[in-house]
XYZ file of C-alpha atoms in Angstrom:
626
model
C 102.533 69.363 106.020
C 103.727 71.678 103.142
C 100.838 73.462 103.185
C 101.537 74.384 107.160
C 105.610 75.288 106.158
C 104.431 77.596 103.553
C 101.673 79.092 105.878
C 104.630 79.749 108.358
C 107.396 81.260 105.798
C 104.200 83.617 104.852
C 103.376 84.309 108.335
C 107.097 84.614 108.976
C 107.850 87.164 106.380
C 105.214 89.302 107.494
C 106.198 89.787 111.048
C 109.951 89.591 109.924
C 108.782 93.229 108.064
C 108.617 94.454 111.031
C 111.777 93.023 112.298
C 113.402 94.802 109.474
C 112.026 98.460 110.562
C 113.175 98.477 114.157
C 116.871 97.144 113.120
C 116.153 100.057 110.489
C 116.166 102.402 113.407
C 119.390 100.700 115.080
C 121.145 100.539 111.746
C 121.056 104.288 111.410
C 121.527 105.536 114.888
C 124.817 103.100 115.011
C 125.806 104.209 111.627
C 125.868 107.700 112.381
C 126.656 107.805 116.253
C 128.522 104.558 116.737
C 125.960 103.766 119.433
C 123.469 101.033 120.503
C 120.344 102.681 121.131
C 118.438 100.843 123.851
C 115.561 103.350 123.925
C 114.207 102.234 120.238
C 111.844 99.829 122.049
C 110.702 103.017 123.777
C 110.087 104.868 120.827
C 108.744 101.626 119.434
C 106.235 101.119 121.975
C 105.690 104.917 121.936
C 104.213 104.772 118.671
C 101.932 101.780 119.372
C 100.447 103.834 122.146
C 99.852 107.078 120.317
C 98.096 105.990 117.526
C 95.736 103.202 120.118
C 94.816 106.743 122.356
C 94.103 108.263 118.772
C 91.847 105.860 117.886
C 89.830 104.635 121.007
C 90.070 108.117 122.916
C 90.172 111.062 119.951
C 87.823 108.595 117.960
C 90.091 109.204 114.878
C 90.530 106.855 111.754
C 93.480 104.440 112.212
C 95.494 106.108 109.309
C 95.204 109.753 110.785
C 96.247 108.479 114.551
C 99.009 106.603 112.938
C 100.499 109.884 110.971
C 100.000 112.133 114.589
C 101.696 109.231 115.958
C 104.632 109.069 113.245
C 104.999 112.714 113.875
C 105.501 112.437 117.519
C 107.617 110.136 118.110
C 110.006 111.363 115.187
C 110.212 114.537 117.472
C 110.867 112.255 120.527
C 113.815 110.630 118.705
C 115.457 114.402 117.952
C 115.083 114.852 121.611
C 116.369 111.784 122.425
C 119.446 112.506 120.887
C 119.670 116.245 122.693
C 119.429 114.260 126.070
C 121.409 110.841 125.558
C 124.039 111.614 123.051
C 124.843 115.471 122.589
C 125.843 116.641 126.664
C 127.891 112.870 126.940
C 130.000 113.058 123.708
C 133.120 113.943 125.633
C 132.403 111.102 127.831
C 133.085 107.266 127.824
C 131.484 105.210 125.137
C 128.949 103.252 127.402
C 128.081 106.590 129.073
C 125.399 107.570 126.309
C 124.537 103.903 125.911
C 123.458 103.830 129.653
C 121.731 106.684 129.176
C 119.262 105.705 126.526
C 118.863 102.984 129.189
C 118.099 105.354 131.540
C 115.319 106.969 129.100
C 113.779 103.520 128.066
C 113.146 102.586 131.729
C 111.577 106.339 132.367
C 109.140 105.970 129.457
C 108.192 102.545 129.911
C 107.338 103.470 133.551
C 105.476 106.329 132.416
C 104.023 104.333 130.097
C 102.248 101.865 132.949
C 101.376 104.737 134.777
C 99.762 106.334 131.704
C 97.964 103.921 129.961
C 97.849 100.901 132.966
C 100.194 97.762 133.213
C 97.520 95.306 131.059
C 97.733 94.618 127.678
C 94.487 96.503 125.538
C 92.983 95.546 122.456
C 94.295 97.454 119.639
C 91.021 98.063 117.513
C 91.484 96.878 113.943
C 90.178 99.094 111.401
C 89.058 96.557 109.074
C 86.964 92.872 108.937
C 89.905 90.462 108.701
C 90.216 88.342 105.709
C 91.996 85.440 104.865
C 93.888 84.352 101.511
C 94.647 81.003 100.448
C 97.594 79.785 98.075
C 96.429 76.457 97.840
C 96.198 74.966 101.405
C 98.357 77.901 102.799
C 96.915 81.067 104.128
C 98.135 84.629 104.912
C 95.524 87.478 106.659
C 94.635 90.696 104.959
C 97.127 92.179 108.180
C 99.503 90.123 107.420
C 99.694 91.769 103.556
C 99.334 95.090 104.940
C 102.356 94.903 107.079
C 104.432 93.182 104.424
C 103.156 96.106 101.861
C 103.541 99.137 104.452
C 106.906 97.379 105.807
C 108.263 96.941 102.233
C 107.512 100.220 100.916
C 108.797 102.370 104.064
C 112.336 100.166 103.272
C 112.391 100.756 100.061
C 111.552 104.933 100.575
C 114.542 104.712 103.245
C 116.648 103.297 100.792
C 115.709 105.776 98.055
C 116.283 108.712 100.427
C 119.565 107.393 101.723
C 120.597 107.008 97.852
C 119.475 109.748 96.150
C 118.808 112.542 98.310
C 121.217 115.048 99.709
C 120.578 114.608 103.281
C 120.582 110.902 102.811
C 123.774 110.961 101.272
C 125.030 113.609 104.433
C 124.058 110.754 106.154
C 125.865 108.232 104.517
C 128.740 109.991 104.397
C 128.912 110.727 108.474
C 128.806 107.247 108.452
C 132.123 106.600 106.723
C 133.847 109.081 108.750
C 132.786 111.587 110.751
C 135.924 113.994 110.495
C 136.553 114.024 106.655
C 132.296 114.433 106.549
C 132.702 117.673 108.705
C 136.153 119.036 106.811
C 133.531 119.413 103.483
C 131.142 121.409 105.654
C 128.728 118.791 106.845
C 126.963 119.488 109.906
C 127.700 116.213 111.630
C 125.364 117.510 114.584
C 122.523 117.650 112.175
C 122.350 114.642 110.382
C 122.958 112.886 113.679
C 119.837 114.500 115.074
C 118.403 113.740 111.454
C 119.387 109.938 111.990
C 117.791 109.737 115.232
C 114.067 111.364 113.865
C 114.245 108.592 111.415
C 115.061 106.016 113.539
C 112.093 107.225 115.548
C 109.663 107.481 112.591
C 110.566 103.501 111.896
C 110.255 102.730 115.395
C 106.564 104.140 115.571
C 106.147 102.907 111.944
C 107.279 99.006 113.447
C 104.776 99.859 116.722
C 101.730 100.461 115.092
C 102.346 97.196 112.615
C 102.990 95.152 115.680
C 100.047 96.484 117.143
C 98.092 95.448 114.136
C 99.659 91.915 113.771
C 98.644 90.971 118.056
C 95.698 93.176 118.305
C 96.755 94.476 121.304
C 99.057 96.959 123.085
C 101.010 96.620 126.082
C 103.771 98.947 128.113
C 106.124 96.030 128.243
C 106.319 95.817 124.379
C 109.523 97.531 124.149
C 112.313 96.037 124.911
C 111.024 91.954 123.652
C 110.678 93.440 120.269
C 113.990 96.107 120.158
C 116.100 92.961 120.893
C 114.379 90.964 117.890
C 115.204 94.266 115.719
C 118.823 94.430 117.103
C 119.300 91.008 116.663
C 118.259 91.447 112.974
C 119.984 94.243 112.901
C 123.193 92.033 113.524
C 122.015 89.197 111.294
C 122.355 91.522 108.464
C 124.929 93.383 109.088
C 124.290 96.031 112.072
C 126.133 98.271 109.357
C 123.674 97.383 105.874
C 119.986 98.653 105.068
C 119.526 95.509 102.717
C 121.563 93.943 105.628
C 119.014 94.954 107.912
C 115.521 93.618 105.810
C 117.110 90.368 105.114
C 117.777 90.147 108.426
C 114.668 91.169 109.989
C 113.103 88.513 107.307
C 115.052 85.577 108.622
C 114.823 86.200 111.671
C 110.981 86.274 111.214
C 110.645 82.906 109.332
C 112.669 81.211 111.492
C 111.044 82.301 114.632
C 107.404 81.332 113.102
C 109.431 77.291 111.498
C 110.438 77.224 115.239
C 107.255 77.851 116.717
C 105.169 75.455 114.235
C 107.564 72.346 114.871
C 109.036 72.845 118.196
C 106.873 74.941 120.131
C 105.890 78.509 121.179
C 108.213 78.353 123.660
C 111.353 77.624 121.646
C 110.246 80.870 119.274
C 112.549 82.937 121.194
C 115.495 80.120 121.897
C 116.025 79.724 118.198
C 116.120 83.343 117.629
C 119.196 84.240 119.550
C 120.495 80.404 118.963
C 120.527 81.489 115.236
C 122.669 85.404 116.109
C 125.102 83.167 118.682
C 125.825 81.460 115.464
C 126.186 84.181 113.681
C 128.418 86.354 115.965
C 130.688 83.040 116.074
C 131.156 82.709 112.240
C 130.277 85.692 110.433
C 130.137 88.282 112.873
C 129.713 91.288 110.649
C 126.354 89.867 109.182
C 125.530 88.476 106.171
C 126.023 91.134 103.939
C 127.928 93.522 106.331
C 131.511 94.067 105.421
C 134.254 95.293 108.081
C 136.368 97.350 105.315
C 132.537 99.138 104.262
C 131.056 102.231 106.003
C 128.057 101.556 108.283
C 125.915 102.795 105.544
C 127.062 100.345 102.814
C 129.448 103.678 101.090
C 132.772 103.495 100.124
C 135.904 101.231 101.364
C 137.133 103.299 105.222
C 140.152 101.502 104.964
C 142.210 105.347 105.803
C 139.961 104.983 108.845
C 140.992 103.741 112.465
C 141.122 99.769 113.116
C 138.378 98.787 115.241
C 139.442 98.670 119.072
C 139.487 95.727 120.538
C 136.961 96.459 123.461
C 134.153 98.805 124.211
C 135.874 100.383 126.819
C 139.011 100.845 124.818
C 138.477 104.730 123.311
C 138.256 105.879 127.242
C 141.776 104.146 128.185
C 143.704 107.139 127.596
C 141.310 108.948 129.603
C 140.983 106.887 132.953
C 144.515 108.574 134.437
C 143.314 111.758 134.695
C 140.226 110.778 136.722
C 141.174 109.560 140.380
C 140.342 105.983 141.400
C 139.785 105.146 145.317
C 139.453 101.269 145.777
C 139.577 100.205 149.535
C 142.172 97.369 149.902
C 140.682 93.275 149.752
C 140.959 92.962 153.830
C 138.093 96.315 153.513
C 135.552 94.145 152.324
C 136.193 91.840 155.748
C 136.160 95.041 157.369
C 133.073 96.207 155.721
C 131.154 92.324 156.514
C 132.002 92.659 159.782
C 130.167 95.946 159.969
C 127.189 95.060 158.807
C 127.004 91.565 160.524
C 126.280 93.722 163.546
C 123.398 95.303 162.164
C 120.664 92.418 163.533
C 122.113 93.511 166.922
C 120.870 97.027 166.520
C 117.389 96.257 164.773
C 114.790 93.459 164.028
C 112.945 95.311 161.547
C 112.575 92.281 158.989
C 111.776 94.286 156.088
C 114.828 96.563 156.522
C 117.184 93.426 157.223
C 115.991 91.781 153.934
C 116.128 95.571 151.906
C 120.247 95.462 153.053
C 120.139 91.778 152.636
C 119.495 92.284 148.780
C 121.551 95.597 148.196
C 124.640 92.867 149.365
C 123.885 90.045 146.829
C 123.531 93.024 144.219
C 127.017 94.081 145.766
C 128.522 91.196 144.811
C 126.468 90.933 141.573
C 127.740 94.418 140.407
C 131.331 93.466 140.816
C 131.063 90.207 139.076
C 129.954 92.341 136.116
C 132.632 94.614 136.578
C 134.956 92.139 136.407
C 134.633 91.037 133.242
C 133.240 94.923 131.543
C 135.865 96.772 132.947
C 139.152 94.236 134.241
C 138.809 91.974 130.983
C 136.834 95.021 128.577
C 134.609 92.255 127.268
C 131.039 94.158 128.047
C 128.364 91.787 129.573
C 124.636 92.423 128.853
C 123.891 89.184 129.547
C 124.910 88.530 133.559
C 121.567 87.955 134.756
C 121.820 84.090 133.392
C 124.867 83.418 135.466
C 122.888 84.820 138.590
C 119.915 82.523 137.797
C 122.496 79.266 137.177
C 123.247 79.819 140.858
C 119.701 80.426 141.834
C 118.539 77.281 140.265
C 121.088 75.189 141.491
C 120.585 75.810 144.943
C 117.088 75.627 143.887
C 117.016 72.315 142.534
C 120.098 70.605 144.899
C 118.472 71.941 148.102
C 114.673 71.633 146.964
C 114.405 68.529 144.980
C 117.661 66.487 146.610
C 117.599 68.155 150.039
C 121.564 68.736 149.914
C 123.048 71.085 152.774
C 123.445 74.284 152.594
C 127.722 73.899 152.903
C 127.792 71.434 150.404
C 125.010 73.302 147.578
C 126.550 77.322 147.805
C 129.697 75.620 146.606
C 128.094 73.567 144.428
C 126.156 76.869 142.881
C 129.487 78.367 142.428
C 131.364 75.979 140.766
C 128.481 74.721 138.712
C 128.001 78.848 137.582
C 131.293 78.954 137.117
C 131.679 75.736 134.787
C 128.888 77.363 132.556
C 130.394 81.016 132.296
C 133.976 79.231 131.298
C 132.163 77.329 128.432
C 130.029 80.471 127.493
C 133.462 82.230 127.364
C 134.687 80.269 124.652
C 132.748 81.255 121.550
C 133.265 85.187 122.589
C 137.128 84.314 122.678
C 137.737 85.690 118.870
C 135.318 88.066 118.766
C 135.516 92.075 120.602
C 134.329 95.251 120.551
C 130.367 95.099 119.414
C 130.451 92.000 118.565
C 131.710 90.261 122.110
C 129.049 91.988 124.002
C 126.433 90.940 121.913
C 127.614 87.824 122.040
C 126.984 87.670 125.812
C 123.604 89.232 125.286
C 122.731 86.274 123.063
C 124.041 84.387 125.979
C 122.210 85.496 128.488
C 118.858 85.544 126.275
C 119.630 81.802 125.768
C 119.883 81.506 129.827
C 116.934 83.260 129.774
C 115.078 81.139 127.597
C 116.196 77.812 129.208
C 114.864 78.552 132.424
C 111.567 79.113 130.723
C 111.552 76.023 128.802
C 113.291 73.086 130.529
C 110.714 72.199 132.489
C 112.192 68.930 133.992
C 114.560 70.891 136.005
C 113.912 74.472 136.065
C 109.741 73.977 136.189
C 109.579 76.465 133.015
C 107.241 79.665 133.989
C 106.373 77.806 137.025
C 109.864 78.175 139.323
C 110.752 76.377 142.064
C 108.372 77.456 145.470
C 109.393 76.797 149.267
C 113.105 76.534 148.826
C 114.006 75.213 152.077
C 116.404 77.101 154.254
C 120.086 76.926 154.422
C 120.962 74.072 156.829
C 124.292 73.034 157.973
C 124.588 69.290 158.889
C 128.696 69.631 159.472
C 127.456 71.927 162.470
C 125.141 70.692 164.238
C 121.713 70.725 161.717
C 122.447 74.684 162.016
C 119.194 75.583 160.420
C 119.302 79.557 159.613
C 114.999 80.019 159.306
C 115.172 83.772 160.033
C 116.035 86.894 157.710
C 118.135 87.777 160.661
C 120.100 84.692 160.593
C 120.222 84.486 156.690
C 121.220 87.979 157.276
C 124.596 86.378 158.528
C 125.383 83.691 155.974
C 124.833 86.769 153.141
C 127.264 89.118 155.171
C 130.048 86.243 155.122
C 129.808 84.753 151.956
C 129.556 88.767 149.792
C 132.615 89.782 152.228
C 135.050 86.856 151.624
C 133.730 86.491 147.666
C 134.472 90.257 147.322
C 137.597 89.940 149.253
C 138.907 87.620 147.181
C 138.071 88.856 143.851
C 140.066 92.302 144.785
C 142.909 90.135 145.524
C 143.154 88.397 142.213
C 142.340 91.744 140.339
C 145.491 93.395 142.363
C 147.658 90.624 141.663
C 149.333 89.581 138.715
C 146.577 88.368 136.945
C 144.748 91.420 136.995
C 147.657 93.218 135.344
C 146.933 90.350 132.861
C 143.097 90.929 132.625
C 143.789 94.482 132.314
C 146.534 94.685 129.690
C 143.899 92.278 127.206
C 141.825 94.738 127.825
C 143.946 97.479 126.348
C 144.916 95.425 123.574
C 144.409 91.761 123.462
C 146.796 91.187 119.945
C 149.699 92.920 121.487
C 149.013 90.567 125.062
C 148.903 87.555 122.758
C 152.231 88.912 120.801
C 153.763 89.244 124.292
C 153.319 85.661 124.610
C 150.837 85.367 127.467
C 148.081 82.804 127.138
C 144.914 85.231 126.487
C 142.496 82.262 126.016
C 143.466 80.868 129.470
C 143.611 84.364 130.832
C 140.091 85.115 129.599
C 138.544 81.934 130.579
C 139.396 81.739 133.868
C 138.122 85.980 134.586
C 134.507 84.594 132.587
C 135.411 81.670 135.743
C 135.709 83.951 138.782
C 133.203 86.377 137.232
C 130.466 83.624 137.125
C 131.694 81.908 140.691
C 130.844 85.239 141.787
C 127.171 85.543 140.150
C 126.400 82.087 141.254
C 126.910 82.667 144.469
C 125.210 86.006 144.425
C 122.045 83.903 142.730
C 122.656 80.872 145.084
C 121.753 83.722 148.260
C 119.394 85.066 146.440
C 118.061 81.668 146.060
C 118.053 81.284 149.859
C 117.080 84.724 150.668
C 113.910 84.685 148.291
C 112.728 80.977 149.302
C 111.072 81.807 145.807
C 112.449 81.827 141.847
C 111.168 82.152 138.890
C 113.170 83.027 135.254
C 111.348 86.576 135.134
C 114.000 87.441 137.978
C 116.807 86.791 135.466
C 115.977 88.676 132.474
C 117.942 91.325 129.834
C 116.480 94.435 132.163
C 118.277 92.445 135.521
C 121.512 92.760 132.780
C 121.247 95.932 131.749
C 120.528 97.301 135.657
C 123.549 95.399 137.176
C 125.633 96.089 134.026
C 124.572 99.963 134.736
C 125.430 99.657 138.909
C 128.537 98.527 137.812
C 129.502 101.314 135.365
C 128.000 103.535 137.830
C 130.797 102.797 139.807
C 133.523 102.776 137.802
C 134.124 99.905 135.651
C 137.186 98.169 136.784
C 136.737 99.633 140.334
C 135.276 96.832 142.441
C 134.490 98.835 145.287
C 132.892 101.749 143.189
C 130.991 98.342 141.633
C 130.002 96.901 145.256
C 129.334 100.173 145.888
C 126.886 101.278 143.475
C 125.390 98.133 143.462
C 124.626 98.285 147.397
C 122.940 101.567 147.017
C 121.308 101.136 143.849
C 119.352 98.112 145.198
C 118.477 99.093 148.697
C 117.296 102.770 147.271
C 113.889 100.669 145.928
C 113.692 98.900 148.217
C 113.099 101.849 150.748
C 110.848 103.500 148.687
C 108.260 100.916 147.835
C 105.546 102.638 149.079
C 106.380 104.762 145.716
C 106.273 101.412 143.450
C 105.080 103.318 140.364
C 107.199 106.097 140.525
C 110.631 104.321 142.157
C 111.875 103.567 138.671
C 111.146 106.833 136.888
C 113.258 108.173 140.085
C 116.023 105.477 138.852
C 116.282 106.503 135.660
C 116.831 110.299 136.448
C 119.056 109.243 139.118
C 121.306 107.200 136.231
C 121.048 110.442 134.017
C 122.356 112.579 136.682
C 125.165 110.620 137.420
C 125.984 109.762 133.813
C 126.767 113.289 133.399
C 128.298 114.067 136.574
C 130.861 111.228 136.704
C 130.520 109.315 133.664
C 133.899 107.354 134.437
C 131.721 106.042 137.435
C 131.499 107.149 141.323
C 135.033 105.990 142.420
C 136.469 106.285 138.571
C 137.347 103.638 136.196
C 140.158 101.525 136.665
C-alpha cells in the first residue's frame, strides 16, 4: 500500500511538470497583458503535432523535430498576440479574451482537418525502462519529463531574474505606465511574453506527448485548463507559484485516480481550485499587494475592480444600446409559432428549434456576465441540470411534461443559488474562475454518477412531452415540439427583460459597477446576487429541459467548457447586458451551423473568423452593452 502511494506521488510529480509549463505560459501572458489566454491549449497541442509530423513524416530524430517544433510555435505565439491582443486594446476586456477563443477553435479545427480526428501513436524514441525505489517505480519518461520540465523552469526563472529583457518583463508586470515612462517598449516585451508562453506551451506538448504515447487534436483545451488551474493554485501571478502548483495539482490528480478512480481524476482537480478560490484566492504563494511577476509591492497602483466588465463601464454610454421591450419577445414567439404553417421541412424546424433554446441560453449567460458583472465560463452545467432532470423525471419516473419543465427549472435554479454562494466574496478573476470550476465540477458529475445520470452512457429515448392536465396532449413531432419551444423561450425571455428593467435590475446593475459601494448603500448584495445566479439558472434549465425534449438524446459531452465558452461568446456577441442583442446572437449563432452542415469540417473554422470579425467591429456586442 505504501509502495503504490509513493508510485503515485512519483508518477504525480512527473506529469504535474508539465502542469507547471502550461500555467508557465498563462502566468506570463496574464502578467504582462492582464489577459487569460484560451489559445495556450492551441499552441500546446500545436507543438505536440509538429514535432509527431517531424518524426513519422520528415523521419527526423525526436530532439531535432522537437527544436523545429519549439521554434514554430514560439513564432505562432508572437502572432498570436498581433491578432488577439494588439488591434482590440482599445476595446472591452473580454474582447481579446474571446478572441483567443476564436483562434483556439480555428486551429483545433484545422488541426482535425490536418492531421485527422483520431488519436496517433506518438513514437517514443527510446526502449522504456523502469526504476524501482524499493517497491515503487517511476519510467525512464517519467524522469525525462521531470528533468526537461525542471530545467526549462528553472532557465525561465533565471532569465526573468537576471536578464534585461526578463527584468523588462517583470517590470511591465508591475505597471505598465511607469514601465513605459523609463523607455520600455511595453509592445515588445508583450509580444516577447507571448513567444515564451508559446515556447512552454510546445515545450508542455511534446512532454505530454511523451508521457500518453499518443497525439490527438482535442488535446488542447483538457490540458490548458489543468495548466490554468495550476496556474491559480499557485498564484496565477508567481513562477514558483506556478511549479508548485502544477506539482500539486499533478499528485493529487494521480492519489485521486489510485484510490477513487479514473474517473474522479478530473473531479478532484477542480474540487481542490473551488477550494482554493474560496479561501485563498490569490494562490498559495500569490500575494494581491505583489506584481504578477513576484517584483516589488504595486500598492501606488489601481485597486482591483470589482468585475471583469468593470474597466468598459465608462465606456458603454457612448455606444448605443437597442433592446426591444419584454412584450417583443411575445411578439417575436408568436412569429415564429407560425413558421410550421409555412413549411414541414423537419430538419429546418429542428435547425430554428435549437437557435431558440440557444436564445434563451445566451441570455441566461448574459444575465449574470453583463446585469450582475460576475463572468460565467461555466453555464453549460446549469443547461445539463435541466437536461437531466427532465431526463431522469420523464424517462425513469414517467412524470408529465407540465409538471417536469417546472420541475427542471426550479431544480436548475436551486443548484445555481447554492453554486452562487461560494463566488459571493470573491470578483474580478477570481469569480469567473470560480464558475469555471463550477461548471467543470457539473461536468464531471454527469460523467461519474452513474446511478442517476448513467455516466458516459446518457439517458436514450427520452419520451416526449405529454400533457395529462390536457387531454394526454402528446407533442411526438418536431413540428409540435416546435410549439412548446416557441412558448416556453418567449414567456422565459419575456420575463427575464422585465425583472432586468425593473428595480432589481438597477440593483443587479449598480453591484456590477461597484458591489462595496451597493453594500455601503445598504442594499442586501448577497440576496441580490443569489436570486440573479436564481433566474439565470431557471433560465438554463429550462433551455436544457427543451433541449432535453427536443434531442430525445443526452449525454455530458453536450455540456462541456467549449458549450461555456460558445454561449458565454453569443452572449458577449451581443452585448453583454443587452438581452435581446444576447437572444439575438445566440439565435443566429446556432442556426448558422446548423445550415451549413454539409460543411461539418469547415463550419467552425467559419465560426471562429466570424467571432474575430465581429470582435473588432463591435466589440461592445451587436446591439451594445448595457
Amino acid at each position: 500500500m505504501i509502495e503504490l502511494f509513493f508510485s503515485q506521488i512519483l508518477n504525480g510529480l512527473a506529469i504535474g511538470q508539465v502542469y507547471a509549463l502550461i500555467a508557465l505560459g498563462f502566468s506570463l501572458v496574464f502578467g504582462v497583458s492582464n489577459l487569460i489566454n484560451f489559445a495556450q491549449g492551441a499552441l500546446f497541442m500545436l507543438g505536440a503535432f509538429f514535432a509527431f509530423s517531424g518524426v513519422t513524416l520528415l523521419g527526423l530524430p525526436l530532439w531535432v523535430a522537437a527544436i523545429g517544433s519549439i521554434a514554430l510555435v514560439t513564432l505562432l505565439g508572437m502572432v498570436l498576440e498581433g491578432v488577439a491582443l494588439r488591434p482590440l486594446e482599445n476595446g472591452p476586456y473580454i474582447a481579446p479574451v474571446l478572441s483567443t477563443l476564436a483562434i483556439a477553435l480555428i486551429v483545433d479545427q484545422l488541426a482535425e482537418i490536418i492531421w485527422s480526428p483520431e488519436g496517433q501513436a506518438f513514437p517514443l524514441p527510446f526502449d522504456e525502462v523502469t526504476f524501482f525505489i524499493g517497491n515503487a517505480y517511476f519510467t525512464s519518461t517519467d524522469l525525462l519529463i521531470f528533468v526537461f520540465g525542471g530545467l526549462t523552469a528553472l532557465a525561465l526563472t533565471w532569465f526573468l531574474a537576471s536578464s534585461w529583457m526578463g527584468r523588462t518583463v517583470r517590470a511591465t508586470a508591475q505597471d505598465r505606465d511607469a514601465a513605459a515612462q523609463m523607455g520600455v517598449r511595453t509592445g515588445d516585451v508583450r509580444r516577447l511574453a507571448f513567444a515564451l508562453a508559446g515556447t512552454l506551451g510546445a515545450i508542455s506538448g511534446i512532454l505530454v506527448a511523451l508521457y500518453f504515447k499518443s497525439v490527438f487534436p482535442q488535446m488542447g483545451m483538457p490540458f490548458s485548463l489543468k495548466g490554468f488551474s495550476a496556474a491559480l493554485l499557485g498564484g496565477l501571478t508567481s513562477i514558483p507559484g506556478a511549479v508548485l502548483g502544477g506539482m500539486l495539482l499533478g499528485v493529487v490528480e494521480t492519489l485521486a485516480s489510485a484510490y477513487l478512480g479514473e474517473g474522479f481524476r478530473d473531479l478532484a482537480a477542480f474540487s481542490l481550485l473551488l477550494v482554493f478560490l474560496l479561501f485563498r484566492p490569490q494562490g498559495l504563494l500569490g500575494d494581491r499587494r505583489l506584481d504578477a511577476l513576484g517584483g516589488a509591492s504595486g500598492a501606488s497602483g489601481p485597486m482591483p475592480s470589482t468585475s471583469l466588465l468593470a474597466s468598459a463601464s465608462s465606456q458603454r454610454a457612448s455606444h448605443p444600446i437597442w433592446e426591444i421591450p419584454p412584450w417583443g419577445f411575445l411578439v417575436c414567439g408568436a412569429v415564429l409559432s407560425l413558421l410550421p404553417l409555412v413549411t414541414q421541412n423537419g430538419y429546418f424546424l429542428q435547425a430554428v428549434v435549437y437557435a431558440m433554446i440557444f436564445a434563451m441560453l445566451s441570455a441566461s449567460v448574459s444575465l449574470v456576465s453583463g446585469a450582475m458583472g460576475v463572468l460565467s465560463i461555466g453555464h453549460a452545467a446549469f443547461y445539463g441540470v435541466g437536461a437531466y432532470t427532465v431526463a431522469v423525471l420523464a424517462h425513469t419516473y414517467g412524470w408529465p411534461a407540465e409538471l417536469v419543465l417546472p420541475a427542471a427549472a426550479i431544480v436548475t435554479a436551486l443548484v445555481a443559488t447554492i453554486s452562487a454562494l461560494p463566488l459571493y466574496k470573491l470578483s474580478g478573476h477570481t469569480a469567473a474562475l470560480g464558475t469555471l470550476a463550477i461548471g467543470q465540477i457539473g461536468f464531471l458529475v454527469f460523467m461519474t454518477w452513474l446511478p442517476v445520470t448513467r455516466g458516459p452512457m446518457g439517458f436514450l429515448n427520452i419520451p416526449a412531452p405529454q400533457f395529462e392536465w390536457l387531454g394526454g396532449l402528446r407533442l411526438a413531432t418536431i413540428g409540435q415540439k416546435y410549439w412548446l419551444v416557441a412558448l416556453v423561450v418567449a414567456v422565459g425571455l419575456f420575463l427575464a427583460q422585465r425583472l432586468v428593467n425593473s428595480g432589481i435590475g438597477r440593483v443587479w446593475r449598480g453591484m456590477r459597477e461597484d458591489r462595496l459601494a451597493a453594500h455601503a448603500a445598504g442594499l442586501p448584495v448577497r440576496r441580490y446576487m443569489l436570486l440573479g445566479f436564481a433566474v439565470s439558472g431557471a433560465l438554463a434549465g429550462s433551455a436544457g429541459g427543451l433541449f432535453a425534449y427536443v434531442q430525445s438524446v443526452i449525454s455530458p459531452d453536450s455540456f462541456n467548457v467549449q458549450v461555456s465558452m460558445l454561449v458565454l461568446t453569443m452572449a458577449v456577441l451581443g452585448g453583454l447586458g443587452n438581452l435581446t442583442g444576447a437572444a439575438l446572437a445566440g439565435f443566429v449563432l446556432a442556426i448558422v451551423p446548423e445550415l451549413l452542415r454539409s460543411f461539418a469540417e469547415w463550419r467552425m473554422i467559419l465560426y471562429g473568423v466570424i467571432l474575430l470579425i465581429m470582435l473588432r467591429w463591435r466589440p461592445y456586442g451587436l446591439l451594445g452593452a448595457r
